[in-house]
Amino acid sequence: MIEIWPGDPYPLGATYDGAGTNFALFTEAAERVELCLFDEENRETRVTFTECEGFVWHGYLPGVGPGQRYGYRVHGPYDPRRGQRCNPAKLLLDPYAKAVEGDVNWDEAVYDYRFSDPESRNDADSAAFVPRSIVINPFFGWGHDRPPSTPYHNTVIYEAHVKGLTINHPKIPERIRGSYAAIGHPEIIDHLTALGVTAIELMPVHQFVTDHVLVERGLTNYWGYNSIGFFAPHNAYSSTGQRGGQVLEFKAMVKALHEANIEVILDVVYNHTAEGNHMGPTLSMRGIDNTGYYRLVDDDRRYYLDTTGTGNSLFMRSPHVLQMIMDSLRYWVIEMHVDGFRFDLAATLARELHEVDRLSAFFDLVQQDPVLSQVKLIAEPWDVGPGGYQVGNFPARWTEWNGMYRDTIRDLWRGEPASLPEFASRLTGSSDLYQDDSRRPAASINFVTCHDGFTLQDLVSYNGKHNEANGEDNRDGTDDNRSWNCGEEGPASLAIESLREQQKRNFLTTLFLSQGVPMISHGDELGRTQRGNNNVYCQDNELSWVDWSDVRENWLLLEFTRRLARLRADHPVFRRRRFFYGRPVRGSEENLSDIAWLTPRGEKMTDADWNVGYARSLAVFLNGEAITEPDRRGRQIVDDSFLLLFNAHHDVIKFTLPKDYGEMWLTEIDTAMPITVDTRVCRAGESVPVVGRSVRVLRRV
């Protein structure tokens, strides 16, 4: 007989205190809750909770400590038409589990209905086919770990997949490749540091599940946007082999990155879970309190309201769902020391009823929270529901993945007409999207590529997607790629490959020299290709992994990217904290505007010039003496001035250097000459040739 004490209703989850473990589970639907403990032979012992306060069932088990495997069985009503799906035959994961062991073995037993009769209740025991929750040891030697707290305007983000970035790295010990330990390895840290990266944004590391349909097709959920545990680091990314070891390994990774002054941002999926729609499995919340956790269709509560395209949506109006999300976020900041979050399909989090409300309860809670309001908060500002595209509409202190930036920069370099006015706005921080909300250029997370869509190499190599390997007849993935293959689909001749390399340098140069926060997708600096697949969510193989053997072949692109990073880091004019005013700035000795837009003739752009649909070239003057903002010590920032010459036309254009903005100029970057740079000093009034489809960056001397 296992001894059980009353324990406490808070905190939720399993909390070890050095002498025993307190267990607490919220469920308003339950009539009885059993805590199920598993020994080393996987034998199950059930303990019935006798205490329930405010719908939190709880108990304290003395002597139970780290490594203990457990789950829950919830007794209560089963009536899917009313949204009730309690079934004690299903072993359930603790929504607050800090670690999870095992994975789902897809058997009919994990479903609450029988395949032959979806209206019937399935009383087959699921314990042999589902993962276990794990009690963890919360103690860790953080030492003097401190968050880097890099200001947004100095931030460079590197989006990466834990396994995909590290699994093929030849200089990382094989036993830790693909793990949290590999991300914290000096080889990866040195690579990030050389790229000027200040924050690594990890694709989902919450415990996730590979969907049944993917397993049947011999595929896997590689990206991980299918969470089942919002507190637990995904166990497959652990190299320790120890029960609960993923927690300690994750913390050690964060500590190592912090020592290198690199922040850790997590891509989090709080909009839905892996339990899917009404035909999905019963793994956790569905069997604990279905109506309390999920948005259901009002007139038939068998069905789930889905604004995510994944089968279900969490019920954001429920105070207990909001508490769970807030508890999860605080846990990752306070206990795991992460520095921020990127919220997948963030518009879903804002939905109170059927519309996106930027002042929803979730954003109000984050805004007033003394912990979360101080970390980096990045929104993916769209979902698949009505009115789901919300770029520019998130609250103050939030930044956003700027999808308009991505589309505009792609359009310019593939030669789309009438793109110059939009390009000018995106290059300068998208004030049209953010300034009205009192936000600054850093509200814009600028990217050309990310995990979803083409890699940079594929963006310049394919006109259409090639997703046949996904087993969906190439129907999955977006058709709106805004790509250009430079004349031939896939691998091509030397001349075309040369143009593609130049186009990649154009994209990277535009990205690093735009106002806002640049984000690089992992492997783009190494020419990573997915062979035209723009949706590798299910490809956990060489197609999606970074090929580090490409370093030698792509050293030129890698070194060029490092040069861009150094240029941005050295010159605050490319990372201003405030938007441009477009007029002379008080105190400037030359009485020049902080920015000027010029034609290739060296004259100021007129309305007529902006509206020439076929125009694809312009010059931008950035006044380094007009930054108008102090540094952290209150000293006025003065920088060099630059002239950016953009030529998205296919032929050479001669740019006349304007006479009013400086006498002598030196070339810093020329995307048409990646190795040798023209060291000749150019003078005002002189014509400077800019090769077709290239960028030339001049610094005033």
XYZ file of C-alpha atoms in Angstrom:
701
model
C 0.000 0.000 0.000
C 1.453 3.341 -1.067
C 1.304 6.054 1.556
C -0.420 9.235 0.390
C -0.779 12.531 2.233
C -3.242 15.298 1.321
C -0.651 17.479 -0.355
C -1.390 20.839 -1.976
C -3.393 21.985 -5.014
C -0.562 24.236 -6.160
C 1.686 24.094 -8.031
C 0.071 21.912 -10.664
C 2.068 18.969 -11.977
C 4.582 16.823 -10.095
C 6.819 18.788 -7.711
C 9.720 17.077 -5.928
C 10.856 18.775 -2.710
C 13.735 16.514 -1.664
C 11.617 14.180 0.478
C 8.693 13.318 -1.747
C 6.557 14.538 -4.619
C 3.332 16.547 -4.684
C 0.961 15.722 -7.543
C -1.815 18.096 -8.657
C -4.155 17.870 -11.655
C -6.906 20.264 -12.729
C -10.084 18.728 -14.121
C -13.594 20.058 -13.739
C -15.027 17.029 -15.514
C -13.672 14.285 -13.228
C -15.653 12.285 -10.713
C -12.537 10.424 -9.605
C -8.810 10.677 -10.443
C -6.240 7.909 -10.177
C -2.497 8.550 -10.139
C -0.758 5.650 -11.872
C 2.840 4.827 -10.911
C 5.057 2.527 -12.982
C 8.040 0.573 -11.691
C 11.095 -0.635 -13.580
C 9.203 -3.690 -14.875
C 6.433 -1.359 -16.086
C 4.011 -2.686 -13.478
C 1.276 -0.191 -12.662
C 0.158 0.854 -9.199
C -2.885 3.091 -8.883
C -3.422 5.643 -6.129
C -6.800 7.371 -5.840
C -6.751 11.046 -4.921
C -9.065 11.871 -2.029
C -8.425 15.604 -2.030
C -10.015 18.052 -4.486
C -10.025 21.842 -4.114
C -11.250 24.181 -6.822
C -11.345 21.234 -9.251
C -7.684 20.475 -8.557
C -7.156 16.854 -7.491
C -3.994 16.419 -5.448
C -1.901 14.291 -3.139
C 1.633 14.048 -1.722
C 3.618 10.805 -1.924
C 6.559 10.684 0.521
C 9.598 8.873 -0.809
C 8.627 9.280 -4.466
C 11.359 11.159 -6.281
C 13.093 11.968 -9.573
C 12.830 9.340 -12.276
C 9.417 8.087 -11.145
C 7.191 7.370 -14.162
C 3.501 8.214 -13.822
C 0.248 9.019 -15.593
C -3.408 9.639 -14.791
C -6.711 7.878 -15.276
C -9.739 10.148 -15.086
C -13.190 8.761 -14.262
C -16.143 10.824 -15.402
C -18.877 11.215 -18.028
C -18.382 10.005 -21.589
C -20.814 11.718 -23.957
C -19.016 13.128 -27.043
C -22.161 14.954 -28.246
C -21.904 17.062 -25.091
C -18.112 17.308 -25.382
C -17.473 14.866 -22.514
C -14.732 12.308 -23.199
C -13.576 10.889 -19.846
C -12.447 7.286 -20.144
C -10.400 5.641 -17.362
C -9.147 3.024 -19.813
C -6.864 5.701 -21.268
C -3.598 6.479 -19.485
C -3.088 10.243 -19.721
C -0.009 12.425 -19.716
C 0.154 15.148 -17.082
C -0.269 18.482 -18.940
C 2.298 19.895 -16.477
C 4.808 17.039 -16.849
C 8.380 18.395 -16.817
C 9.711 15.372 -18.710
C 8.222 12.580 -20.803
C 9.535 9.077 -21.499
C 8.651 7.153 -24.641
C 6.410 7.920 -27.583
C 2.992 6.931 -28.912
C 2.694 3.442 -30.377
C -0.241 3.864 -32.719
C -2.759 1.225 -31.707
C -6.542 1.416 -31.683
C -6.326 1.468 -27.886
C -5.080 5.088 -27.858
C -8.425 6.228 -29.296
C -11.574 6.612 -27.206
C -13.752 5.084 -29.951
C -13.583 1.888 -31.978
C -12.516 2.169 -35.592
C -15.413 -0.082 -36.629
C -17.956 2.083 -34.799
C -16.873 5.705 -34.117
C -19.999 6.249 -31.994
C -18.992 3.597 -29.462
C -16.663 3.968 -26.477
C -13.388 2.073 -26.681
C -12.530 0.527 -23.305
C -9.247 -1.041 -24.419
C -6.423 -0.062 -22.034
C -3.964 2.333 -23.698
C -1.158 2.092 -21.097
C 1.038 -0.158 -23.240
C 0.940 2.263 -26.159
C 1.445 5.746 -24.686
C 4.359 7.649 -23.104
C 4.847 8.256 -19.388
C 5.226 11.472 -17.430
C 8.438 11.708 -15.367
C 9.131 13.297 -11.989
C 12.262 15.429 -12.357
C 14.928 16.801 -10.070
C 14.530 20.585 -10.393
C 17.949 21.403 -8.945
C 20.720 22.542 -11.319
C 23.988 24.392 -10.849
C 23.405 27.548 -12.864
C 26.362 29.286 -11.254
C 26.639 32.875 -12.469
C 24.392 32.405 -15.531
C 22.852 35.671 -16.646
C 20.616 36.447 -19.631
C 22.528 38.324 -22.354
C 19.577 40.755 -22.672
C 20.700 41.928 -26.114
C 18.692 44.992 -27.195
C 16.391 44.232 -30.091
C 18.103 46.642 -32.480
C 21.421 44.805 -31.945
C 19.864 41.371 -32.359
C 20.601 38.886 -35.163
C 18.444 35.743 -35.042
C 19.396 32.312 -36.358
C 16.420 29.971 -36.766
C 17.494 26.363 -36.275
C 16.266 22.821 -35.749
C 18.033 20.994 -32.897
C 18.546 17.801 -34.865
C 18.724 19.222 -38.382
C 21.516 21.661 -37.564
C 23.773 19.214 -35.751
C 23.120 15.625 -36.859
C 25.648 15.726 -39.723
C 28.345 17.901 -38.168
C 31.625 15.952 -38.523
C 33.409 17.771 -35.688
C 30.742 17.082 -33.089
C 31.046 13.731 -31.248
C 28.706 11.263 -32.889
C 27.055 10.276 -29.608
C 25.652 13.792 -29.068
C 24.775 14.796 -32.629
C 21.157 15.843 -33.041
C 20.815 16.777 -29.366
C 20.648 19.762 -27.039
C 24.256 19.018 -26.113
C 25.254 19.424 -29.763
C 23.641 22.873 -29.935
C 25.759 23.871 -26.932
C 28.949 22.387 -28.432
C 31.817 24.837 -29.175
C 31.691 24.013 -32.912
C 28.110 25.279 -33.203
C 28.700 28.214 -30.881
C 31.786 29.314 -32.830
C 29.846 29.081 -36.087
C 27.037 31.247 -34.705
C 29.420 33.777 -33.222
C 31.276 34.186 -36.515
C 27.949 34.945 -38.193
C 27.228 37.704 -35.692
C 24.291 35.733 -34.268
C 23.039 37.026 -30.920
C 20.018 34.722 -30.556
C 19.266 31.183 -31.687
C 15.581 30.539 -32.284
C 14.947 26.828 -31.812
C 12.109 25.164 -33.669
C 9.708 23.384 -31.285
C 11.360 21.639 -28.359
C 8.205 21.032 -26.337
C 7.415 17.308 -26.218
C 5.630 16.484 -29.473
C 4.088 13.527 -31.259
C 4.384 12.183 -34.793
C 0.893 11.928 -36.261
C -0.614 8.493 -36.923
C -1.098 9.270 -40.627
C 2.596 10.137 -41.033
C 3.712 6.939 -39.320
C 1.531 4.951 -41.722
C 3.319 6.657 -44.633
C 6.736 5.878 -43.163
C 7.341 9.561 -42.346
C 7.713 11.571 -39.143
C 6.755 14.929 -37.684
C 10.202 16.453 -38.140
C 9.402 20.089 -37.421
C 7.602 19.324 -34.154
C 4.562 21.602 -34.414
C 2.427 18.957 -32.699
C 2.913 19.512 -28.971
C 1.615 17.255 -26.237
C 3.662 18.643 -23.307
C 4.182 22.360 -22.802
C 6.666 21.974 -19.920
C 8.791 19.071 -21.153
C 11.843 19.293 -23.451
C 11.362 16.839 -26.329
C 12.955 13.574 -25.217
C 14.290 12.532 -28.651
C 16.710 15.494 -28.565
C 18.468 14.164 -25.470
C 21.777 12.313 -25.736
C 21.979 11.236 -22.082
C 19.894 8.080 -22.166
C 18.874 8.882 -18.607
C 15.281 9.187 -17.467
C 14.539 12.889 -17.296
C 18.054 13.681 -18.553
C 16.669 15.925 -21.265
C 15.951 18.595 -18.657
C 19.524 18.802 -17.378
C 20.902 18.630 -20.925
C 18.663 21.471 -22.060
C 19.761 23.628 -19.130
C 23.428 22.919 -19.857
C 22.864 23.977 -23.482
C 21.314 27.280 -22.408
C 24.154 27.914 -19.975
C 26.779 27.313 -22.687
C 25.022 29.608 -25.153
C 24.677 32.339 -22.536
C 28.401 32.152 -21.816
C 28.897 32.988 -25.517
C 26.419 35.878 -25.190
C 23.837 34.087 -27.339
C 20.195 34.208 -26.304
C 17.842 31.228 -26.594
C 14.402 31.819 -28.110
C 11.878 28.984 -28.314
C 9.377 28.504 -31.110
C 6.283 27.550 -29.099
C 2.972 26.025 -30.181
C 0.250 26.966 -27.702
C -2.550 27.136 -30.251
C -3.307 23.393 -30.550
C -2.177 19.970 -29.365
C -1.367 16.584 -30.871
C -4.791 15.191 -29.926
C -6.248 16.471 -33.198
C -9.935 16.562 -34.106
C -12.829 14.323 -33.000
C -11.125 11.365 -34.699
C -7.842 11.947 -32.890
C -6.213 10.035 -30.028
C -6.806 10.475 -26.310
C -3.374 11.211 -24.871
C -3.842 13.940 -22.255
C -6.179 16.934 -22.110
C -8.972 15.353 -24.167
C -9.456 12.710 -21.474
C -8.782 15.048 -18.552
C -11.311 17.801 -19.338
C -12.197 18.063 -23.014
C -14.594 21.027 -22.709
C -12.203 22.887 -20.446
C -9.188 22.698 -22.750
C -10.527 22.822 -26.329
C -12.769 25.060 -28.421
C -15.782 22.992 -29.444
C -18.488 23.626 -32.027
C -21.463 25.089 -30.152
C -24.304 23.171 -31.797
C -22.514 19.792 -31.829
C -19.793 19.487 -29.234
C -18.410 16.285 -30.736
C -16.480 18.525 -33.101
C -13.566 20.890 -32.561
C -13.356 24.470 -33.789
C -10.145 24.554 -35.801
C -8.403 27.845 -36.628
C -4.975 26.247 -36.910
C -5.477 23.697 -39.678
C -4.327 20.951 -37.300
C -7.632 19.607 -35.982
C -8.179 21.550 -32.771
C -7.608 24.880 -31.050
C -7.021 25.450 -27.360
C -9.842 27.249 -25.550
C -8.202 30.605 -24.869
C -11.232 31.935 -22.988
C -10.738 29.334 -20.283
C -8.864 30.746 -17.276
C -7.285 27.331 -16.720
C -5.918 27.151 -20.265
C -4.557 30.663 -19.885
C -3.032 29.675 -16.546
C -1.398 26.628 -18.114
C 0.142 28.672 -20.923
C 1.336 31.400 -18.575
C 2.730 28.821 -16.128
C 4.534 27.140 -19.026
C 6.061 30.375 -20.297
C 7.203 31.413 -16.834
C 8.658 27.946 -16.217
C 10.833 28.150 -19.334
C 12.078 31.610 -18.343
C 12.554 31.101 -14.607
C 13.631 27.453 -14.434
C 15.105 26.859 -17.902
C 16.550 30.395 -18.359
C 15.322 30.933 -21.937
C 15.270 34.492 -23.243
C 12.128 34.693 -25.328
C 9.508 33.015 -27.457
C 8.287 32.945 -31.029
C 4.573 32.125 -30.988
C 3.411 29.848 -33.787
C 0.114 30.968 -35.387
C -0.116 33.708 -32.766
C -3.388 35.079 -34.156
C -5.074 31.965 -32.720
C -3.958 32.972 -29.229
C -5.805 36.260 -29.636
C -9.155 34.757 -30.635
C -11.746 35.354 -27.919
C -14.682 34.195 -30.030
C -14.389 34.129 -33.820
C -12.200 37.122 -34.463
C -8.712 38.315 -33.697
C -8.664 40.814 -30.833
C -5.278 42.369 -30.185
C -6.376 43.193 -26.617
C -7.395 39.641 -25.794
C -6.934 38.151 -22.354
C -3.699 36.413 -23.326
C -1.971 39.621 -24.403
C -3.263 41.454 -21.348
C -1.808 38.748 -19.111
C 1.574 38.859 -20.824
C 1.665 42.666 -20.742
C 1.229 42.834 -16.956
C 3.385 39.824 -16.111
C 6.615 40.951 -14.390
C 8.575 38.027 -15.890
C 7.188 37.574 -19.392
C 6.892 41.252 -20.222
C 10.686 41.492 -19.960
C 11.647 38.763 -22.453
C 11.565 38.762 -26.247
C 8.076 38.086 -27.601
C 7.814 37.344 -31.322
C 4.534 36.654 -33.101
C 3.891 34.666 -36.232
C 1.020 37.046 -36.988
C -1.324 34.787 -38.924
C -3.439 31.642 -38.743
C -5.942 29.952 -41.065
C -9.096 31.364 -39.464
C -11.175 34.347 -40.663
C -9.166 37.571 -40.517
C -6.124 35.590 -39.509
C -3.486 37.719 -41.291
C -2.533 40.257 -38.637
C 0.898 41.620 -39.633
C 1.340 44.963 -37.891
C -1.521 44.514 -35.421
C 0.144 43.075 -32.339
C 0.534 45.060 -29.092
C 3.456 47.148 -27.919
C 6.525 45.187 -26.746
C 5.739 42.485 -29.310
C 7.761 41.963 -32.461
C 6.495 40.136 -35.536
C 7.701 37.925 -38.315
C 7.243 40.373 -41.167
C 5.762 38.335 -43.992
C 5.384 41.504 -46.064
C 9.140 42.032 -45.867
C 9.790 38.523 -47.169
C 7.376 38.909 -50.071
C 8.604 42.365 -51.093
C 12.304 41.513 -51.082
C 11.624 38.363 -53.080
C 9.562 40.345 -55.575
C 12.284 42.938 -56.097
C 15.045 40.448 -56.810
C 12.935 38.280 -59.098
C 12.178 41.352 -61.187
C 8.535 42.065 -60.370
C 7.372 45.512 -61.598
C 6.176 48.373 -59.375
C 7.955 47.079 -56.257
C 10.163 50.086 -55.421
C 7.778 51.991 -53.059
C 7.040 48.832 -51.092
C 10.737 47.933 -51.065
C 11.631 51.347 -49.618
C 9.212 50.828 -46.743
C 10.482 47.346 -45.938
C 14.156 48.389 -46.171
C 13.622 51.136 -43.613
C 11.791 49.125 -40.959
C 8.160 49.052 -42.176
C 7.014 52.216 -40.436
C 3.655 51.830 -42.194
C 3.052 48.709 -40.106
C 4.528 49.607 -36.727
C 4.975 53.347 -36.176
C 1.301 54.057 -35.415
C 1.521 51.677 -32.441
C 4.523 53.574 -31.020
C 6.705 50.638 -31.943
C 10.142 50.974 -33.513
C 11.961 49.365 -36.456
C 12.991 46.427 -34.285
C 9.317 45.378 -34.174
C 9.976 43.967 -37.637
C 11.653 40.559 -37.684
C 12.975 40.611 -41.238
C 13.493 37.359 -43.103
C 13.751 36.150 -46.666
C 13.548 32.458 -45.814
C 12.531 30.397 -42.793
C 11.838 26.747 -42.010
C 8.518 26.966 -43.868
C 9.147 27.283 -47.616
C 12.198 27.264 -49.845
C 15.723 27.505 -48.513
C 17.768 30.392 -49.908
C 19.444 28.030 -52.379
C 16.092 26.701 -53.563
C 14.592 30.191 -53.745
C 16.979 30.958 -56.615
C 16.872 27.438 -58.141
C 13.191 26.519 -58.459
C 10.097 28.205 -59.840
C 7.770 25.597 -58.356
C 7.686 23.277 -55.367
C 8.820 19.666 -55.642
C 7.236 17.951 -52.634
C 6.713 14.486 -54.091
C 8.650 12.855 -51.220
C 5.908 13.945 -48.793
C 3.451 11.466 -50.286
C 0.703 13.990 -51.009
C 1.096 14.196 -54.808
C 2.802 17.589 -54.451
C -0.431 19.150 -53.157
C 1.033 20.205 -49.800
C 3.079 23.363 -49.249
C 2.435 26.821 -50.609
C 2.312 27.654 -54.306
C 3.081 31.322 -53.583
C 6.868 30.986 -53.484
C 7.771 34.226 -55.278
C 10.914 32.494 -56.450
C 12.933 32.595 -59.667
C 15.129 29.762 -60.879
C 17.415 32.087 -62.865
C 16.535 30.340 -66.121
C 16.492 26.620 -65.420
C 14.763 24.408 -62.846
C 17.073 22.655 -60.394
C 20.808 22.035 -60.934
C 22.003 24.029 -63.926
C 24.912 25.272 -65.986
C 27.870 27.144 -64.517
C 26.568 30.498 -65.798
C 23.187 30.014 -64.139
C 24.754 28.759 -60.918
C 26.953 31.857 -60.880
C 23.878 34.079 -61.171
C 22.216 32.133 -58.373
C 25.166 32.756 -56.076
C 24.917 36.466 -56.839
C 21.183 36.441 -56.128
C 21.817 34.791 -52.759
C 24.315 37.518 -51.927
C 21.719 40.115 -52.961
C 19.153 38.645 -50.578
C 21.618 38.435 -47.693
C 22.930 41.957 -48.255
C 19.417 43.394 -48.349
C 18.534 41.464 -45.181
C 21.554 42.555 -43.131
C 21.358 46.200 -44.192
C 17.607 46.622 -43.592
C 16.349 48.359 -40.485
C 14.775 45.892 -38.089
C 15.953 42.513 -36.812
C 17.487 40.140 -39.401
C 16.703 36.433 -39.147
C 18.710 33.775 -40.982
C 17.359 30.285 -41.619
C 19.877 27.621 -40.625
C 22.141 26.453 -43.411
C 21.339 29.296 -45.807
C 24.872 30.564 -45.271
C 26.079 27.132 -46.468
C 23.906 26.831 -49.562
C 21.579 24.255 -47.979
C 19.100 22.736 -50.433
C 15.936 20.689 -49.974
C 15.898 19.954 -53.710
C 12.844 22.088 -54.249
C 10.762 20.714 -51.369
C 9.155 23.704 -49.653
C 7.448 21.746 -46.878
C 9.884 19.309 -45.235
C 7.811 19.070 -42.050
C 7.787 15.269 -42.396
C 11.326 14.717 -43.721
C 13.665 13.739 -40.895
C 16.504 12.799 -43.240
C 19.258 14.176 -45.478
C 16.694 16.242 -47.394
C 16.148 18.531 -44.409
C 19.401 18.251 -42.431
C 22.236 20.742 -42.809
C 25.042 19.221 -44.887
C 28.234 20.425 -43.238
C 30.320 18.882 -46.004
C 29.132 21.856 -48.060
C 31.306 24.203 -46.004
C 34.300 23.781 -48.295
C 32.174 24.138 -51.427
C 30.302 27.131 -50.051
C 33.081 28.860 -48.111
C 32.671 31.940 -50.302
C 29.014 32.408 -49.331
C 29.832 31.721 -45.691
C 32.628 34.279 -45.625
C 30.446 36.819 -47.456
C 27.720 36.364 -44.827
C 30.272 36.897 -42.062
C 31.438 40.124 -43.742
C 27.852 41.372 -43.851
C 27.408 40.550 -40.176
C 30.575 42.483 -39.275
C 29.466 45.467 -41.366
C 26.116 45.582 -39.595
C 27.690 45.154 -36.165
C 30.256 47.880 -36.794
C 27.792 50.476 -38.068
C 24.746 51.526 -36.029
C 23.303 53.349 -39.054
C 22.070 49.918 -40.207
C 20.387 49.149 -36.884
C 18.752 52.389 -35.811
C 16.448 52.388 -32.817
C 14.094 54.919 -34.406
C 12.507 55.306 -37.811
C 13.944 57.726 -40.349
C 12.442 61.213 -40.361
C 13.197 61.937 -44.008
C 14.221 65.513 -43.278
C 17.320 67.414 -42.040
C 18.068 66.610 -38.450
C 18.755 69.350 -35.931
C 22.412 69.411 -34.944
C 23.687 67.848 -38.144
C 26.622 69.928 -39.393
C 25.841 69.280 -43.056
C 22.100 69.933 -42.733
C 21.499 66.709 -44.664
C 18.453 64.524 -44.265
C 18.865 61.304 -42.277
C 17.924 59.417 -45.445
C 17.649 60.294 -49.119
C 16.272 58.333 -52.063
C 18.076 58.914 -55.330
C 17.726 57.840 -58.940
C 20.672 56.217 -60.727
C 21.331 59.722 -62.118
C 22.085 60.901 -58.597
C 18.940 63.046 -58.328
C 16.297 62.920 -55.610
C 13.443 60.574 -56.399
C 10.205 62.305 -57.419
C 6.687 60.927 -57.257
C 6.966 60.161 -60.948
C 10.169 58.196 -60.342
C 8.511 56.107 -57.629
C 5.580 55.309 -59.871
C 7.504 54.088 -62.891
C 6.314 50.495 -62.930
C 9.340 49.115 -64.712
C 11.940 50.822 -62.487
C 14.039 48.329 -60.552
C 17.007 50.448 -59.454
C 17.628 53.193 -56.919
C 20.239 54.590 -54.532
C 19.763 55.143 -50.805
C 21.813 57.608 -48.761
C 22.053 56.812 -45.041
C 23.353 59.690 -42.932
C 25.532 58.336 -40.132
C 25.690 61.762 -38.480
C 21.932 61.878 -38.027
C 21.142 58.831 -35.908
C 19.733 61.189 -33.214
C 19.870 58.711 -30.370
C 22.271 58.127 -27.483
C 23.913 54.831 -26.608
C 23.329 53.113 -23.268
C 25.697 55.516 -21.553
C 23.910 58.556 -22.961
C 26.599 59.406 -25.499
C 25.467 60.604 -28.918
C 26.019 58.028 -31.662
C 27.857 59.177 -34.784
C 28.551 56.770 -37.609
C 29.874 56.740 -41.155
C 27.463 57.579 -43.957
C 26.630 55.075 -46.669
C 25.294 54.990 -50.186
C 23.455 51.782 -51.123
C 23.162 51.172 -54.854
C 20.452 48.606 -55.697
C 20.198 47.326 -59.251
C 17.536 44.634 -59.714
C 17.589 45.260 -63.479
C 19.158 42.527 -65.616
C 21.806 44.800 -67.166
C 24.584 47.066 -65.919
C 23.443 50.503 -64.738
C 25.821 53.384 -64.150
C 25.023 55.261 -60.964
C 26.129 58.892 -60.737
C 27.420 59.649 -57.252
C 25.524 62.688 -55.922
C 27.526 65.847 -55.259
C 25.653 66.996 -52.171
C 26.203 63.976 -49.957
C 29.955 63.562 -49.815
C 33.096 63.960 -51.907
C 34.733 60.536 -51.706
C 33.357 57.023 -51.401
C 34.903 53.599 -50.871
C 33.258 50.277 -51.797
C 32.530 48.057 -48.788
C 30.346 45.396 -50.418
C 29.768 44.455 -54.038
C 27.580 41.384 -54.513
C 28.965 40.986 -58.042
C 32.522 40.745 -56.618
C 32.314 38.553 -53.513
C 36.062 38.034 -53.043
C 37.901 41.131 -54.202
C 36.412 44.528 -53.545
C 37.194 47.611 -55.593
C 39.528 49.625 -53.359
C 39.539 52.605 -55.669
C 38.136 55.788 -54.135
C 35.097 57.035 -56.074
C 34.377 60.754 -56.227
C 31.169 62.755 -56.312
C 29.865 63.212 -59.844
C 31.605 60.073 -61.041
C 29.682 57.235 -62.712
C 29.932 53.932 -60.890
C 28.844 50.812 -62.789
C 26.607 48.410 -60.864
C 26.324 45.008 -62.474
C 22.864 43.734 -63.342
C 21.092 42.118 -60.375
C 23.570 43.280 -57.755
C 24.083 45.614 -54.815
C 27.013 47.913 -54.241
C 27.564 49.473 -50.814
C 29.720 52.619 -50.608
C 31.035 54.219 -47.432
C 31.839 57.911 -47.286
C 35.484 58.642 -46.476
